[in-house]
Amino acid sequence: MRSNRVFIALVLEKYLNKYMKIRAIVHPAEEGGYWAEVPGLPGCITEGETIEEVIINLKDAIEGWLEVANSREAIDSTDRVVEIAV
């Protein structure tokens, strides 16, 4: 569980301090419009009538996913947040 805390802390620290790039996959929907998923954030999906709307909705969905992830795992005062560049 501790490794999840460190991962979430890393993601949130990077997100709050500057923009980060997150890969999403946009699919045409059978009924028209589009739907999108973020493979790196399980369960993070959205939809829209146009590509532009899907992109706006993706930003909202990603922000919401990160907020929920942060609220689930509090960082203890003894934990350290580290930033790793790969």
PDB file of C-alpha atoms in Angstrom:
ATOM      1  CA  MET A   1       0.000   0.000   0.000  1.00  0.00           C
ATOM      2  CA  ARG A   2       2.874   2.365   0.740  1.00  0.00           C
ATOM      3  CA  SER A   3       4.121   2.181  -2.873  1.00  0.00           C
ATOM      4  CA  ASN A   4       0.661   3.359  -4.023  1.00  0.00           C
ATOM      5  CA  ARG A   5       0.958   6.365  -1.722  1.00  0.00           C
ATOM      6  CA  VAL A   6       4.327   7.280  -3.187  1.00  0.00           C
ATOM      7  CA  PHE A   7       3.017   6.882  -6.753  1.00  0.00           C
ATOM      8  CA  ILE A   8      -0.037   9.033  -6.077  1.00  0.00           C
ATOM      9  CA  ALA A   9       2.110  11.628  -4.345  1.00  0.00           C
ATOM     10  CA  LEU A  10       4.450  11.737  -7.350  1.00  0.00           C
ATOM     11  CA  VAL A  11       1.592  12.153  -9.809  1.00  0.00           C
ATOM     12  CA  LEU A  12      -0.112  14.849  -7.774  1.00  0.00           C
ATOM     13  CA  GLU A  13       3.072  16.793  -7.066  1.00  0.00           C
ATOM     14  CA  LYS A  14       3.903  16.878 -10.769  1.00  0.00           C
ATOM     15  CA  TYR A  15       0.298  17.741 -11.669  1.00  0.00           C
ATOM     16  CA  LEU A  16       0.013  20.570  -9.166  1.00  0.00           C
ATOM     17  CA  ASN A  17       3.389  22.123  -9.983  1.00  0.00           C
ATOM     18  CA  LYS A  18       3.160  22.025 -13.777  1.00  0.00           C
ATOM     19  CA  TYR A  19       1.235  20.430 -16.569  1.00  0.00           C
ATOM     20  CA  MET A  20       1.999  16.880 -17.469  1.00  0.00           C
ATOM     21  CA  LYS A  21       1.253  14.905 -20.591  1.00  0.00           C
ATOM     22  CA  ILE A  22      -1.101  11.963 -20.217  1.00  0.00           C
ATOM     23  CA  ARG A  23      -1.859   9.638 -23.102  1.00  0.00           C
ATOM     24  CA  ALA A  24      -5.521   9.035 -23.919  1.00  0.00           C
ATOM     25  CA  ILE A  25      -7.116   6.946 -26.633  1.00  0.00           C
ATOM     26  CA  VAL A  26     -10.122   8.410 -28.480  1.00  0.00           C
ATOM     27  CA  HIS A  27     -12.530   5.981 -30.142  1.00  0.00           C
ATOM     28  CA  PRO A  28     -15.445   6.689 -32.475  1.00  0.00           C
ATOM     29  CA  ALA A  29     -18.694   5.751 -30.716  1.00  0.00           C
ATOM     30  CA  GLU A  30     -21.152   3.456 -32.505  1.00  0.00           C
ATOM     31  CA  GLU A  31     -24.017   5.869 -31.851  1.00  0.00           C
ATOM     32  CA  GLY A  32     -22.002   8.855 -33.097  1.00  0.00           C
ATOM     33  CA  GLY A  33     -19.544  11.111 -31.369  1.00  0.00           C
ATOM     34  CA  TYR A  34     -16.533   9.769 -29.517  1.00  0.00           C
ATOM     35  CA  TRP A  35     -15.494   8.150 -26.281  1.00  0.00           C
ATOM     36  CA  ALA A  36     -12.039   8.200 -24.702  1.00  0.00           C
ATOM     37  CA  GLU A  37     -10.056   6.272 -22.136  1.00  0.00           C
ATOM     38  CA  VAL A  38      -6.845   6.929 -20.235  1.00  0.00           C
ATOM     39  CA  PRO A  39      -4.972   3.604 -19.989  1.00  0.00           C
ATOM     40  CA  GLY A  40      -2.647   4.905 -17.269  1.00  0.00           C
ATOM     41  CA  LEU A  41      -5.588   5.833 -15.034  1.00  0.00           C
ATOM     42  CA  PRO A  42      -7.850   2.762 -14.685  1.00  0.00           C
ATOM     43  CA  GLY A  43     -11.523   3.623 -15.011  1.00  0.00           C
ATOM     44  CA  CYS A  44     -10.868   7.118 -16.370  1.00  0.00           C
ATOM     45  CA  ILE A  45     -13.210   7.370 -19.371  1.00  0.00           C
ATOM     46  CA  THR A  46     -15.373  10.060 -20.945  1.00  0.00           C
ATOM     47  CA  GLU A  47     -17.320  10.888 -24.091  1.00  0.00           C
ATOM     48  CA  GLY A  48     -18.293  13.791 -26.323  1.00  0.00           C
ATOM     49  CA  GLU A  49     -19.960  14.702 -29.590  1.00  0.00           C
ATOM     50  CA  THR A  50     -16.757  16.155 -31.115  1.00  0.00           C
ATOM     51  CA  ILE A  51     -13.026  15.626 -30.653  1.00  0.00           C
ATOM     52  CA  GLU A  52     -12.815  19.076 -29.064  1.00  0.00           C
ATOM     53  CA  GLU A  53     -15.534  18.183 -26.547  1.00  0.00           C
ATOM     54  CA  VAL A  54     -13.825  14.872 -25.744  1.00  0.00           C
ATOM     55  CA  ILE A  55     -10.539  16.695 -25.037  1.00  0.00           C
ATOM     56  CA  ILE A  56     -12.274  19.144 -22.688  1.00  0.00           C
ATOM     57  CA  ASN A  57     -14.057  16.245 -20.987  1.00  0.00           C
ATOM     58  CA  LEU A  58     -10.778  14.301 -20.722  1.00  0.00           C
ATOM     59  CA  LYS A  59      -9.198  17.155 -18.796  1.00  0.00           C
ATOM     60  CA  ASP A  60     -12.127  17.134 -16.361  1.00  0.00           C
ATOM     61  CA  ALA A  61     -12.070  13.335 -16.057  1.00  0.00           C
ATOM     62  CA  ILE A  62      -8.306  13.259 -15.376  1.00  0.00           C
ATOM     63  CA  GLU A  63      -8.553  16.020 -12.766  1.00  0.00           C
ATOM     64  CA  GLY A  64     -11.396  14.154 -11.074  1.00  0.00           C
ATOM     65  CA  TRP A  65      -9.501  10.863 -11.137  1.00  0.00           C
ATOM     66  CA  LEU A  66      -6.449  12.479  -9.532  1.00  0.00           C
ATOM     67  CA  GLU A  67      -8.547  14.192  -6.858  1.00  0.00           C
ATOM     68  CA  VAL A  68     -10.212  10.902  -5.912  1.00  0.00           C
ATOM     69  CA  ALA A  69      -6.861   9.099  -5.874  1.00  0.00           C
ATOM     70  CA  ASN A  70      -5.440  11.757  -3.580  1.00  0.00           C
ATOM     71  CA  SER A  71      -8.388  11.641  -1.180  1.00  0.00           C
ATOM     72  CA  ARG A  72      -8.127   7.858  -0.819  1.00  0.00           C
ATOM     73  CA  GLU A  73      -4.472   7.723   0.161  1.00  0.00           C
ATOM     74  CA  ALA A  74      -3.309  10.333   2.643  1.00  0.00           C
ATOM     75  CA  ILE A  75       0.426  10.916   2.833  1.00  0.00           C
ATOM     76  CA  ASP A  76       1.829  10.317   6.305  1.00  0.00           C
ATOM     77  CA  SER A  77       4.094  12.918   7.840  1.00  0.00           C
ATOM     78  CA  THR A  78       6.895  10.338   7.760  1.00  0.00           C
ATOM     79  CA  ASP A  79       6.524   9.702   4.008  1.00  0.00           C
ATOM     80  CA  ARG A  80       8.771  11.377   1.461  1.00  0.00           C
ATOM     81  CA  VAL A  81       7.745  12.639  -1.930  1.00  0.00           C
ATOM     82  CA  VAL A  82      10.401  12.074  -4.575  1.00  0.00           C
ATOM     83  CA  GLU A  83      10.429  13.049  -8.217  1.00  0.00           C
ATOM     84  CA  ILE A  84      11.974  10.654 -10.714  1.00  0.00           C
ATOM     85  CA  ALA A  85      12.730  11.562 -14.313  1.00  0.00           C
ATOM     86  CA  VAL A  86      12.783   8.713 -16.830  1.00  0.00           C
TER      87      VAL A  86
END
